[in-house]
Coordinates of C-alpha atoms (C1' of nucleotides) and ligand atoms in Angstrom, one line a residue:
Chain A
M63 CA 0.0 0.1 -0.3
T64 CA 2.7 2.8 -0.7
G65 CA 1.6 5.9 -1.5
G66 CA -1.6 6.9 0.6
K67 CA -3.6 8.8 -2.2
R68 CA -2.2 12.1 -2.8
I69 CA -5.6 14.8 -2.2
M70 CA -5.6 17.7 -4.8
G71 CA -7.7 20.5 -2.6
L72 CA -10.2 22.5 -5.1
P73 CA -7.9 25.5 -5.1
S74 CA -5.3 23.1 -7.2
I75 CA -7.7 21.9 -9.5
R76 CA -9.2 25.6 -10.3
R77 CA -5.5 26.7 -11.0
M78 CA -5.1 23.6 -13.1
P79 CA -6.0 25.0 -16.7
M80 CA -4.1 28.2 -15.5
Y81 CA -1.3 26.0 -15.7
Y82 CA -2.4 24.2 -18.8
R83 CA -2.8 27.0 -21.6
L84 CA 0.4 29.0 -20.3
L85 CA 2.0 25.1 -20.3
A86 CA 1.6 24.6 -23.7
R87 CA 2.0 28.6 -24.9
E88 CA 5.6 28.0 -23.3
L89 CA 6.3 24.7 -25.2
E90 CA 4.8 26.2 -28.2
A91 CA 7.8 28.5 -28.0
G92 CA 10.4 26.1 -27.7
R93 CA 10.9 26.7 -23.7
T94 CA 11.0 23.0 -22.9
Q95 CA 12.1 23.3 -19.2
I96 CA 10.5 26.1 -17.4
S97 CA 10.9 26.4 -13.5
S98 CA 8.6 27.2 -10.8
A99 CA 9.5 30.9 -10.9
Y100 CA 9.1 31.2 -14.7
I101 CA 5.8 30.1 -13.7
A102 CA 4.5 32.1 -11.1
E103 CA 6.2 35.7 -12.7
A104 CA 4.0 34.4 -15.5
L105 CA 1.0 34.0 -13.7
G106 CA 1.1 36.3 -10.9
M107 CA 1.7 33.9 -8.3
E108 CA 4.1 32.6 -6.2
P109 CA 6.5 29.8 -7.0
I110 CA 5.7 27.9 -3.6
V111 CA 2.3 27.3 -4.5
V112 CA 3.2 26.0 -8.0
R113 CA 5.1 23.9 -6.1
K114 CA 3.4 22.5 -4.5
D115 CA 0.5 22.3 -6.9
F116 CA 2.7 20.3 -9.1
T117 CA 4.0 17.8 -6.2
L118 CA 0.3 16.9 -5.9
F119 CA -0.8 16.4 -9.8
G120 CA 2.2 14.0 -10.0
I121 CA 5.0 16.5 -11.5
I122 CA 8.4 16.1 -10.5
G123 CA 10.9 18.3 -11.1
K124 CA 14.7 17.6 -11.4
P125 CA 17.2 20.2 -8.6
K126 CA 18.6 23.4 -10.5
I127 CA 16.8 22.7 -13.3
G128 CA 12.4 22.6 -13.5
Y129 CA 10.7 20.8 -15.1
E130 CA 10.1 19.4 -18.1
T131 CA 7.5 21.7 -20.0
E132 CA 6.0 18.8 -22.4
E133 CA 6.0 16.4 -19.5
A134 CA 4.1 18.8 -16.8
L135 CA 1.3 19.4 -20.0
Q136 CA 0.6 15.8 -20.5
V137 CA 0.0 15.3 -16.7
I138 CA -2.1 17.7 -16.2
D139 CA -3.8 16.6 -20.0
S140 CA -4.3 13.4 -18.4
L141 CA -5.9 14.8 -15.3
M142 CA -8.2 16.0 -17.4
N143 CA -9.3 14.1 -20.3
S144 CA -8.7 10.4 -18.3
R145 CA -12.9 9.8 -19.1
D146 CA -13.5 6.9 -21.5
S147 CA -15.1 10.9 -23.5
N148 CA -14.9 14.2 -23.5
E149 CA -18.3 14.1 -25.6
A150 CA -20.9 17.0 -23.9
F151 CA -24.3 18.2 -24.4
L152 CA -25.1 21.6 -24.0
V153 CA -29.3 22.3 -23.3
G154 CA -30.4 25.8 -23.5
V155 CA -29.0 27.5 -27.0
G156 CA -29.4 30.9 -26.2
N157 CA -27.3 33.8 -25.4
L158 CA -25.4 32.4 -22.9
G159 CA -25.7 28.7 -24.4
Q160 CA -24.5 30.1 -28.5
A161 CA -21.2 31.6 -27.3
L162 CA -20.4 28.2 -25.4
L163 CA -20.9 26.0 -28.1
S164 CA -19.1 28.3 -30.3
Y165 CA -16.5 28.6 -27.9
R166 CA -13.1 26.6 -28.6
G167 CA -11.7 27.2 -25.3
F168 CA -12.9 24.0 -23.7
E169 CA -12.0 21.7 -26.1
H170 CA -8.8 20.7 -24.2
M171 CA -10.4 20.8 -21.0
G172 CA -11.7 17.2 -21.0
L173 CA -15.2 18.9 -22.1
D174 CA -16.1 18.6 -26.4
L175 CA -19.5 19.5 -27.2
I176 CA -21.0 17.4 -29.9
A177 CA -24.4 18.9 -30.3
G178 CA -27.2 21.4 -28.6
F179 CA -30.5 21.0 -27.8
D180 CA -33.2 23.2 -27.1
V181 CA -37.7 23.6 -27.3
D182 CA -37.7 26.7 -29.5
S183 CA -38.3 25.4 -32.5
D184 CA -36.4 28.7 -34.5
I185 CA -33.1 27.4 -32.8
V186 CA -34.0 23.8 -33.3
G187 CA -32.0 22.3 -36.5
R188 CA -29.1 24.6 -37.0
R189 CA -25.7 24.4 -36.6
I190 CA -23.3 26.8 -34.4
Q191 CA -19.8 25.4 -35.1
G192 CA -21.0 22.6 -37.3
R193 CA -22.5 21.5 -33.7
E194 CA -26.6 20.3 -34.7
I195 CA -29.2 21.9 -32.4
F196 CA -32.0 19.3 -32.3
A197 CA -35.3 19.3 -29.8
L198 CA -35.0 18.3 -26.3
V199 CA -37.0 15.5 -26.6
E200 CA -34.1 14.0 -28.6
L201 CA -31.9 14.3 -25.8
P202 CA -32.6 10.2 -23.7
R203 CA -32.3 8.7 -27.6
L204 CA -29.0 10.4 -28.8
A205 CA -27.5 10.3 -25.3
K206 CA -28.2 6.6 -24.8
R207 CA -26.3 5.5 -28.5
L208 CA -23.5 8.4 -28.0
H209 CA -23.1 7.5 -24.6
V210 CA -22.6 11.0 -23.7
K211 CA -22.9 11.0 -19.7
T212 CA -21.7 15.1 -19.4
G213 CA -24.2 18.4 -20.4
I214 CA -24.1 22.3 -19.8
L215 CA -27.5 23.4 -18.8
C216 CA -27.9 26.8 -20.0
V217 CA -32.0 27.4 -19.3
P218 CA -33.4 29.9 -17.5
E219 CA -33.9 29.2 -14.0
E220 CA -37.6 28.3 -13.7
A221 CA -37.0 25.5 -16.4
A222 CA -33.4 24.5 -14.8
Q223 CA -34.6 21.5 -12.8
D224 CA -37.2 20.3 -14.9
C225 CA -34.5 20.3 -17.3
A226 CA -32.1 18.6 -15.3
D227 CA -34.2 15.5 -14.7
A228 CA -34.8 15.2 -18.4
M229 CA -30.7 15.4 -18.3
V230 CA -30.3 12.8 -15.8
D231 CA -33.4 10.1 -17.1
A232 CA -31.3 10.4 -20.5
G233 CA -28.1 9.2 -18.0
I234 CA -26.3 12.6 -18.0
E235 CA -24.5 11.9 -14.6
G236 CA -22.3 15.8 -15.2
I237 CA -24.3 19.2 -15.0
W238 CA -21.9 22.3 -15.2
N239 CA -24.6 24.4 -14.4
F240 CA -25.3 28.5 -15.3
A241 CA -28.9 28.3 -14.0
P242 CA -28.4 30.4 -10.4
V243 CA -30.5 27.8 -9.5
R244 CA -29.8 24.8 -6.7
L245 CA -30.3 21.7 -8.3
Q246 CA -32.1 18.6 -7.2
V247 CA -30.1 15.1 -8.4
P248 CA -29.3 11.9 -7.1
D249 CA -26.3 10.9 -5.1
Y250 CA -24.7 9.8 -8.4
V251 CA -24.9 12.4 -10.4
V252 CA -22.3 15.6 -10.3
V253 CA -23.1 19.0 -10.4
Q254 CA -21.1 21.9 -11.0
N255 CA -22.6 25.4 -10.3
E256 CA -20.9 28.2 -12.0
D257 CA -22.2 31.4 -10.7
L258 CA -20.8 34.5 -12.8
A259 CA -22.3 37.0 -10.3
E260 CA -19.4 35.1 -7.3
G261 CA -16.7 37.3 -9.5
L262 CA -18.5 40.1 -10.4
A263 CA -19.7 40.8 -5.9
I264 CA -15.6 40.6 -5.8
L265 CA -15.2 43.1 -8.4
I266 CA -18.0 45.9 -6.8
V267 CA -17.1 45.0 -3.5
K268 CA -13.3 46.0 -3.9
L269 CA -14.5 48.9 -5.7
N270 CA -16.6 50.2 -2.9
Q271 CA -13.9 49.9 -0.3
S272 CA -10.7 51.4 -3.0
K273 CA -13.2 53.8 -3.8
R274 CA -13.5 54.6 0.1
E275 CA -10.0 53.6 1.4
G276 CA -8.3 54.3 -1.6
I277 CA -6.7 50.6 -1.5
Q278 CA -6.6 47.4 -3.5
R279 CA -6.0 43.6 -1.7
T280 CA -4.7 41.6 -4.4
N281 CA -6.7 38.9 -6.2
Chain B
M1108 CA -13.2 54.6 16.8
T1109 CA -16.0 51.6 17.5
G1110 CA -16.1 48.7 16.2
G1111 CA -12.6 47.8 14.4
K1112 CA -13.0 47.6 10.6
R1113 CA -14.9 43.9 9.8
I1114 CA -13.4 42.8 7.4
M1115 CA -15.5 39.9 5.3
G1116 CA -13.3 37.3 3.4
L1117 CA -13.8 36.9 -0.3
P1118 CA -15.7 33.3 0.2
S1119 CA -18.4 35.2 1.8
I1120 CA -18.6 38.0 -0.8
R1121 CA -19.0 35.2 -3.6
R1122 CA -22.1 33.8 -1.5
M1123 CA -23.4 37.8 -1.6
P1124 CA -25.4 36.9 -4.8
M1125 CA -26.7 33.7 -3.8
Y1126 CA -28.1 35.2 -0.7
Y1127 CA -29.5 38.1 -2.4
R1128 CA -31.0 36.2 -4.9
L1129 CA -33.1 33.7 -2.1
L1130 CA -33.7 36.7 0.2
A1131 CA -35.3 38.4 -2.6
R1132 CA -37.5 35.5 -3.8
E1133 CA -38.7 34.8 0.1
L1134 CA -39.8 38.6 0.2
E1135 CA -41.6 38.4 -2.6
A1136 CA -43.2 35.1 -1.3
G1137 CA -44.5 36.9 2.0
R1138 CA -41.9 35.6 3.1
T1139 CA -40.8 38.5 6.6
Q1140 CA -38.7 37.2 8.2
I1141 CA -35.8 34.2 7.7
S1142 CA -33.8 32.0 9.6
S1143 CA -30.2 31.0 9.2
A1144 CA -31.3 27.2 9.0
Y1145 CA -34.1 28.0 6.5
I1146 CA -31.3 30.1 4.2
A1147 CA -29.0 27.2 4.6
E1148 CA -31.3 24.3 4.1
A1149 CA -33.1 26.1 0.6
L1150 CA -28.8 26.9 -0.3
G1151 CA -27.6 23.6 0.6
M1152 CA -25.0 24.7 3.0
E1153 CA -25.0 25.0 6.9
P1154 CA -26.6 27.4 8.8
I1155 CA -23.5 28.4 11.3
V1156 CA -21.9 30.3 7.4
V1157 CA -25.2 32.0 7.1
R1158 CA -25.1 33.0 10.4
K1159 CA -20.9 34.5 10.3
D1160 CA -21.5 35.9 7.2
F1161 CA -24.4 37.8 8.6
T1162 CA -23.1 39.1 11.0
L1163 CA -20.0 40.1 8.9
F1164 CA -21.8 41.7 6.4
G1165 CA -23.7 43.7 9.4
I1166 CA -27.0 42.0 9.4
I1167 CA -28.2 41.2 12.8
G1168 CA -31.0 38.5 13.7
K1169 CA -33.3 38.0 16.8
P1170 CA -33.0 34.7 18.5
K1171 CA -35.7 32.8 18.1
I1172 CA -37.5 34.7 14.9
G1173 CA -34.3 35.1 13.0
Y1174 CA -33.9 37.9 10.4
E1175 CA -35.5 40.7 8.9
T1176 CA -36.1 39.0 5.4
E1177 CA -36.0 42.9 3.9
E1178 CA -33.6 44.8 6.2
A1179 CA -30.8 41.7 5.2
L1180 CA -31.6 42.1 1.9
Q1181 CA -31.0 45.8 2.1
V1182 CA -27.7 44.9 3.3
I1183 CA -26.6 43.2 1.2
D1184 CA -27.7 45.8 -1.6
S1185 CA -26.2 48.2 -0.2
L1186 CA -23.0 46.4 0.0
M1187 CA -23.1 46.2 -3.7
N1188 CA -24.6 49.4 -4.4
S1189 CA -22.3 51.7 -2.8
R1190 CA -20.9 53.3 -5.1
D1191 CA -21.5 56.5 -7.1
S1192 CA -23.0 54.9 -10.5
N1193 CA -23.1 51.4 -11.6
E1194 CA -22.3 51.9 -15.0
A1195 CA -20.4 50.2 -17.1
F1196 CA -19.4 49.1 -21.2
L1197 CA -18.8 45.9 -22.2
V1198 CA -15.7 45.6 -24.7
G1199 CA -15.9 43.0 -27.0
V1200 CA -18.9 42.1 -29.2
G1201 CA -18.5 39.2 -29.8
N1202 CA -20.1 35.4 -28.7
L1203 CA -19.4 35.8 -25.2
G1204 CA -20.2 39.9 -25.0
Q1205 CA -23.2 39.7 -26.5
A1206 CA -24.9 37.0 -23.8
L1207 CA -23.4 39.5 -21.0
L1208 CA -24.5 42.5 -22.2
S1209 CA -28.3 40.9 -23.1
Y1210 CA -28.2 39.2 -19.8
R1211 CA -30.4 41.7 -17.3
G1212 CA -29.1 39.3 -13.7
F1213 CA -26.6 42.0 -12.8
E1214 CA -28.9 44.5 -12.7
H1215 CA -29.1 44.3 -9.6
M1216 CA -25.6 43.1 -8.3
G1217 CA -24.2 46.8 -9.1
L1218 CA -23.5 45.9 -12.6
D1219 CA -25.3 48.2 -15.1
L1220 CA -24.4 47.9 -18.8
I1221 CA -25.1 50.6 -21.3
A1222 CA -22.9 50.3 -24.0
G1223 CA -20.4 47.8 -26.1
F1224 CA -17.9 48.8 -27.7
D1225 CA -15.6 46.6 -30.5
V1226 CA -14.1 47.4 -34.4
D1227 CA -16.0 45.2 -36.1
S1228 CA -17.7 47.3 -38.6
D1229 CA -20.3 44.5 -38.7
I1230 CA -21.5 45.0 -35.5
V1231 CA -21.1 48.8 -34.0
G1232 CA -23.7 50.7 -34.6
R1233 CA -26.3 48.0 -34.0
R1234 CA -28.2 47.5 -30.7
I1235 CA -28.5 44.9 -28.1
Q1236 CA -30.9 44.8 -25.4
G1237 CA -31.4 49.1 -25.9
R1238 CA -27.8 49.1 -25.5
E1239 CA -26.0 50.5 -28.9
I1240 CA -22.5 49.0 -29.9
F1241 CA -19.7 52.0 -30.9
A1242 CA -16.5 51.8 -32.2
L1243 CA -13.7 51.3 -29.9
V1244 CA -12.7 54.5 -30.6
E1245 CA -15.8 56.5 -29.1
L1246 CA -14.6 54.2 -25.5
P1247 CA -12.3 57.4 -24.3
R1248 CA -15.2 60.0 -25.0
L1249 CA -18.4 58.5 -23.8
A1250 CA -16.0 57.5 -20.8
K1251 CA -15.2 60.3 -19.9
R1252 CA -18.6 62.2 -20.8
L1253 CA -20.6 59.3 -18.7
H1254 CA -18.4 59.0 -16.0
V1255 CA -18.5 55.3 -16.8
K1256 CA -15.1 53.6 -14.4
T1257 CA -16.2 50.2 -14.8
G1258 CA -16.0 47.3 -17.9
I1259 CA -15.9 43.8 -19.3
L1260 CA -14.0 43.2 -21.1
C1261 CA -14.5 40.2 -23.1
V1262 CA -12.1 40.4 -26.6
P1263 CA -10.2 37.7 -27.4
E1264 CA -7.0 37.0 -25.8
E1265 CA -4.5 38.5 -28.5
A1266 CA -6.6 41.9 -27.9
A1267 CA -7.0 41.9 -24.2
Q1268 CA -3.5 43.7 -22.8
D1269 CA -4.3 46.9 -25.5
C1270 CA -8.0 47.0 -24.6
A1271 CA -7.3 47.1 -21.0
D1272 CA -4.5 50.0 -21.1
A1273 CA -7.1 51.0 -23.5
M1274 CA -9.8 51.9 -21.1
V1275 CA -7.5 52.7 -18.4
D1276 CA -6.5 55.7 -20.3
A1277 CA -10.5 56.2 -20.9
G1278 CA -11.0 56.0 -17.0
I1279 CA -11.7 52.8 -16.2
E1280 CA -11.3 51.8 -12.5
G1281 CA -12.9 48.4 -12.9
I1282 CA -11.7 45.8 -15.2
W1283 CA -14.3 42.2 -15.1
N1284 CA -11.9 40.0 -17.3
F1285 CA -12.8 37.1 -19.2
A1286 CA -10.2 36.4 -21.3
P1287 CA -7.8 33.6 -20.3
V1288 CA -5.0 36.3 -19.9
R1289 CA -3.4 38.3 -17.0
L1290 CA -3.6 41.9 -17.6
Q1291 CA -1.3 44.2 -17.1
V1292 CA -2.2 47.1 -15.1
P1293 CA -1.8 50.0 -12.5
D1294 CA -1.7 50.1 -9.6
Y1295 CA -5.2 51.7 -8.9
V1296 CA -7.2 49.8 -11.2
V1297 CA -9.0 46.6 -9.6
V1298 CA -9.1 43.6 -12.3
Q1299 CA -10.9 40.0 -11.6
N1300 CA -10.3 37.5 -13.2
E1301 CA -13.4 35.6 -14.7
D1302 CA -12.4 31.9 -16.2
L1303 CA -14.8 29.4 -16.9
A1304 CA -12.2 26.7 -17.1
E1305 CA -11.7 26.7 -13.4
G1306 CA -15.4 25.1 -12.7
L1307 CA -14.9 22.7 -15.7
A1308 CA -11.7 21.7 -14.3
I1309 CA -13.2 21.2 -10.7
L1310 CA -16.6 19.3 -12.5
I1311 CA -13.8 17.2 -14.6
V1312 CA -12.1 16.0 -12.2
K1313 CA -14.6 15.1 -9.9
L1314 CA -16.5 13.1 -12.6
N1315 CA -13.2 11.3 -13.0
Q1316 CA -12.9 10.5 -9.6
S1317 CA -16.1 9.0 -9.4
K1318 CA -15.6 6.9 -12.7
R1319 CA -12.4 5.4 -10.7
E1320 CA -13.8 5.7 -7.6
G1321 CA -17.7 5.3 -6.7
I1322 CA -17.9 8.5 -4.8
Q1323 CA -18.3 12.3 -4.7
R1324 CA -17.7 14.9 -2.5
T1325 CA -19.9 17.5 -2.3
N1326 CA -19.1 20.9 -4.2
Chain C
dT1116 C1' -46.6 36.0 35.2
dC1117 C1' -44.1 32.2 33.8
dT1118 C1' -41.6 28.8 31.8
dA1119 C1' -40.0 26.3 27.5
dT1120 C1' -37.9 26.5 23.0
dA1121 C1' -35.9 28.1 18.8
dT1122 C1' -32.1 30.9 17.3
dC1123 C1' -29.2 33.7 17.4
dG1124 C1' -24.0 34.9 18.3
dA1125 C1' -19.6 35.3 20.6
dT1126 C1' -16.0 32.0 21.4
dA1127 C1' -12.9 28.5 20.8
dT1128 C1' -11.8 25.0 17.7
dA1129 C1' -10.6 21.8 13.4
dT1130 C1' -9.6 21.9 9.0
dT1131 C1' -7.7 23.2 4.7
dA1132 C1' -4.9 26.7 2.1
dA1133 C1' -1.1 29.5 2.2
dT1134 C1' 3.3 30.4 3.0
dA1135 C1' 8.6 30.0 5.2
dT1136 C1' 12.6 26.8 6.0
dC1137 C1' 16.2 24.3 4.6
dG1138 C1' 18.2 20.2 3.3
dA1139 C1' 19.3 17.4 -1.0
dT1140 C1' 20.8 17.3 -5.9
dA1141 C1' 21.8 18.1 -10.6
dT1142 C1' 24.3 20.8 -13.7
dA1143 C1' 27.0 24.6 -14.9
dG1144 C1' 31.8 26.3 -15.0
dA1145 C1' 35.9 26.5 -12.9
Chain D
dT294 C1' 37.6 16.8 -11.1
dC295 C1' 35.5 19.6 -8.1
dT296 C1' 32.9 23.7 -6.7
dA297 C1' 29.7 27.0 -6.7
dT298 C1' 24.5 27.2 -7.0
dA299 C1' 20.0 27.4 -8.8
dT300 C1' 16.2 24.6 -7.7
dC301 C1' 12.8 21.2 -5.9
dG302 C1' 10.7 19.1 -2.3
dA303 C1' 10.4 17.4 2.6
dT304 C1' 8.6 19.5 7.1
dA305 C1' 7.3 23.2 9.5
dT306 C1' 4.6 27.2 10.4
dT307 C1' 1.5 30.9 9.9
dA308 C1' -3.3 32.6 7.7
dA309 C1' -7.8 32.0 6.4
dT310 C1' -11.9 29.4 6.2
dA311 C1' -14.9 25.7 7.7
dT312 C1' -16.9 23.7 12.3
dA313 C1' -18.6 23.8 17.1
dT314 C1' -20.0 24.9 21.8
dC315 C1' -22.9 27.0 24.5
dG316 C1' -24.5 31.1 27.1
dA317 C1' -28.0 34.9 25.9
dT318 C1' -32.8 36.4 24.7
dA319 C1' -36.7 36.7 23.0
dT320 C1' -41.3 35.0 22.1
dA321 C1' -44.5 31.5 21.8
dG322 C1' -47.9 29.5 25.1
dA323 C1' -49.2 27.5 29.2
Ligands
NAD1887 N1 -26.6 35.4 -20.9 C1 -25.5 35.3 -19.7 O1 -24.4 36.4 -19.7 C2 -25.6 34.5 -18.2 C3 -25.0 35.1 -17.4 C4 -25.7 34.1 -16.0 C5 -26.0 33.4 -16.0 N2 -26.7 33.2 -17.2 C6 -28.2 32.2 -17.1 O2 -27.7 30.9 -17.8 C7 -29.2 31.1 -18.3 C8 -29.2 31.1 -19.6 O3 -28.9 32.0 -20.0 P1 -29.5 33.3 -21.1 O4 -29.5 34.3 -21.1 O5 -29.0 32.6 -22.1 O6 -31.1 32.8 -21.7 P2 -32.0 32.6 -22.9 O7 -33.5 33.4 -22.4 O8 -31.2 33.9 -24.1 O9 -31.6 31.4 -23.6 C9 -32.5 30.5 -22.8 C10 -32.8 29.5 -23.8 O10 -33.1 27.8 -23.4 C11 -34.5 27.8 -24.0 N3 -34.9 27.0 -23.3 C12 -36.0 27.6 -22.2 N4 -36.7 26.4 -21.6 C13 -36.0 25.2 -22.1 C14 -35.9 23.3 -21.7 N5 -37.0 23.3 -20.9 N6 -35.6 23.2 -22.1 C15 -34.7 23.6 -23.5 N7 -34.5 24.5 -23.8 C16 -35.2 25.4 -23.0 C17 -34.9 28.4 -24.6 O11 -35.6 28.3 -25.6 C18 -33.3 29.0 -24.7 O12 -32.7 29.2 -26.5 C19 -30.0 31.7 -17.8 O13 -30.5 30.2 -15.9 C20 -29.4 32.8 -16.9 O14 -29.6 32.7 -15.6 C21 -26.8 33.8 -17.9
NAD1888 N1 -18.0 32.1 -25.7 C1 -17.3 31.8 -24.2 O1 -17.7 30.7 -24.4 C2 -16.2 32.1 -23.7 C3 -15.8 31.0 -22.9 C4 -14.7 31.2 -21.5 C5 -14.2 32.3 -22.0 N2 -14.0 33.0 -23.3 C6 -13.2 34.1 -23.8 O2 -14.2 35.6 -23.8 C7 -13.3 36.2 -24.9 C8 -14.5 36.7 -26.4 O3 -14.5 35.5 -26.4 P1 -15.8 35.0 -27.8 O4 -16.0 34.0 -27.9 O5 -16.9 36.2 -27.0 O6 -15.6 35.4 -28.7 P2 -15.1 36.3 -29.9 O7 -14.4 36.4 -31.3 O8 -16.6 35.9 -30.8 O9 -15.5 37.5 -30.0 C9 -14.5 38.2 -29.6 C10 -14.9 39.9 -30.5 O10 -13.9 40.4 -29.6 C11 -14.1 42.1 -31.0 N3 -12.4 42.6 -30.9 C12 -11.5 42.0 -31.0 N4 -10.4 42.7 -31.0 C13 -11.4 43.8 -30.3 C14 -10.5 44.9 -30.1 N5 -8.8 45.4 -30.0 N6 -11.3 46.1 -29.5 C15 -12.7 45.9 -29.3 N7 -12.9 44.6 -29.8 C16 -12.6 43.8 -30.5 C17 -14.4 41.3 -31.7 O11 -14.5 42.2 -33.0 C18 -15.7 40.2 -31.3 O12 -16.5 40.9 -31.7 C19 -12.3 35.6 -25.2 O13 -11.0 36.2 -24.3 C20 -12.5 33.6 -24.7 O14 -10.8 33.5 -24.4 C21 -15.4 32.8 -24.3

DNA sequence: TCTATATCGATATATTAATATCGATATAGA
DNA sequence: TCTATATCGATATTAATATATCGATATAGA
């Protein structure tokens, strides 16, 4: 029983995409080795945090040298892409849903959006970035046929719980939820709530503080 | 010098929008008093966290009763709306920018989007939800005339730093940045980076873990 | 009026995350 | 070959956050 399970905390996991993008860019630019100090400088953080995270991720470096860029990249990649399939559906192709469907930045983060679903007949049948939009009633059939287990939920608040139920019935086991609603789902389903207003609140409160005191804190 | 400055931690600030929405809904539904236990249940959290946050926010409750819903709502509202003006500009009216411009959910969170800016002549001149899209070159003039000090940045990675520079030159002091780039700005400017991939990474890692172990952790 | 109880809020503790310290080591350069 | 040094990574410390404990109190109901 060697090496008791390293457990990554949520803050470390949150930093993975940032590391990934930097490492990819630096490798592209020909930097084959990279130190924690360099990474920290580029990302506006402390070197010790980088080293601790990398240790947790299982990336090992060499004294005097740093980390192998490609190896580090591959380790992080493998942490995000170790499922059978990254294919996912998006439910609710409105303003936000269209933006997410169009976006290519999640492809290397373990999420490959392959289709959209909606109830609006004006939208159903259209394509966005090559991804077809289906009627919501098609969801169970297609989810089962394509073995899709992950979904993004982008419908209005009122429809969110019903849609989540439909997704779970269709076999979805992971939901990235953009509606400001706490979904009720079975225990085996993982829900990640994305509340954009959280970040906004931080900005606003900091602005209020700096207006009042002429001070900002970092991050 | 009574009451040494209560300092709110970032986690408490992040929870403000969630409290706000619940309180508004419950007040609407006629619930004039509300307990920490009720709030916690509705939001899937612990009552003690609610009480601690509310104490920090300056919301005081009564034993046996709980909190006055309206008073609590007003306190949180005042924390988010205490600036001279909530008016803000959005720079980069592409897929994501259009979604944010269309969205009404930030109006009570201290952000009132009044116009968009872009360099694409196909977009400039159009209106989204009544908000006009101007050419980016108009930004300095309009920001100064309307005393707008807050901006959302939604341009591609490559353009982000240049746009941020332009915003700062125009007098913007708070930037909500959706581009996955660490912006260089003067000390007095507050930047809040929004990296959607962070939440995605958490979902993906949890899915990987639950696939492998049949276990999920909460949140 | 008096008593029982739900709930807050102050204080204490535990957990988690960030930061500091420092020895070990792989390389570069003498 | 040997030495100096940059860097990692293990351990220790500190700070931030979450959770527990429990007395105080305002109300409901006897
Ligand atoms: N737009 C934003 O910037 C933004 C920001 C933060 C949060 N959100 C949240 O994201 C969600 C979507 O926002 P939006 O602005 O894209 O709304 P929207 O109204 O533009 O789009 C919603 C889409 O969902 C579809 N829909 C409605 N009921 C459905 C159902 N039962 N099944 C399938 N599809 C259904 C509609 O046809 C529409 O296409 C909302 O919950 C909103 O609160 C949006
Ligand atoms: N779309 C998403 O779902 C999503 C998700 C996460 C992050 N992001 C980030 O948000 C940003 C915008 O993404 P998008 O999908 O909306 O891109 P997009 O290409 O659809 O839109 C970008 C817009 O910015 C405009 N623009 C380009 N250069 C400009 C400049 N110098 N000044 C003003 N406007 C300029 C373009 O004309 C375009 O309208 C990107 O940095 C992206 O990484 C997007």
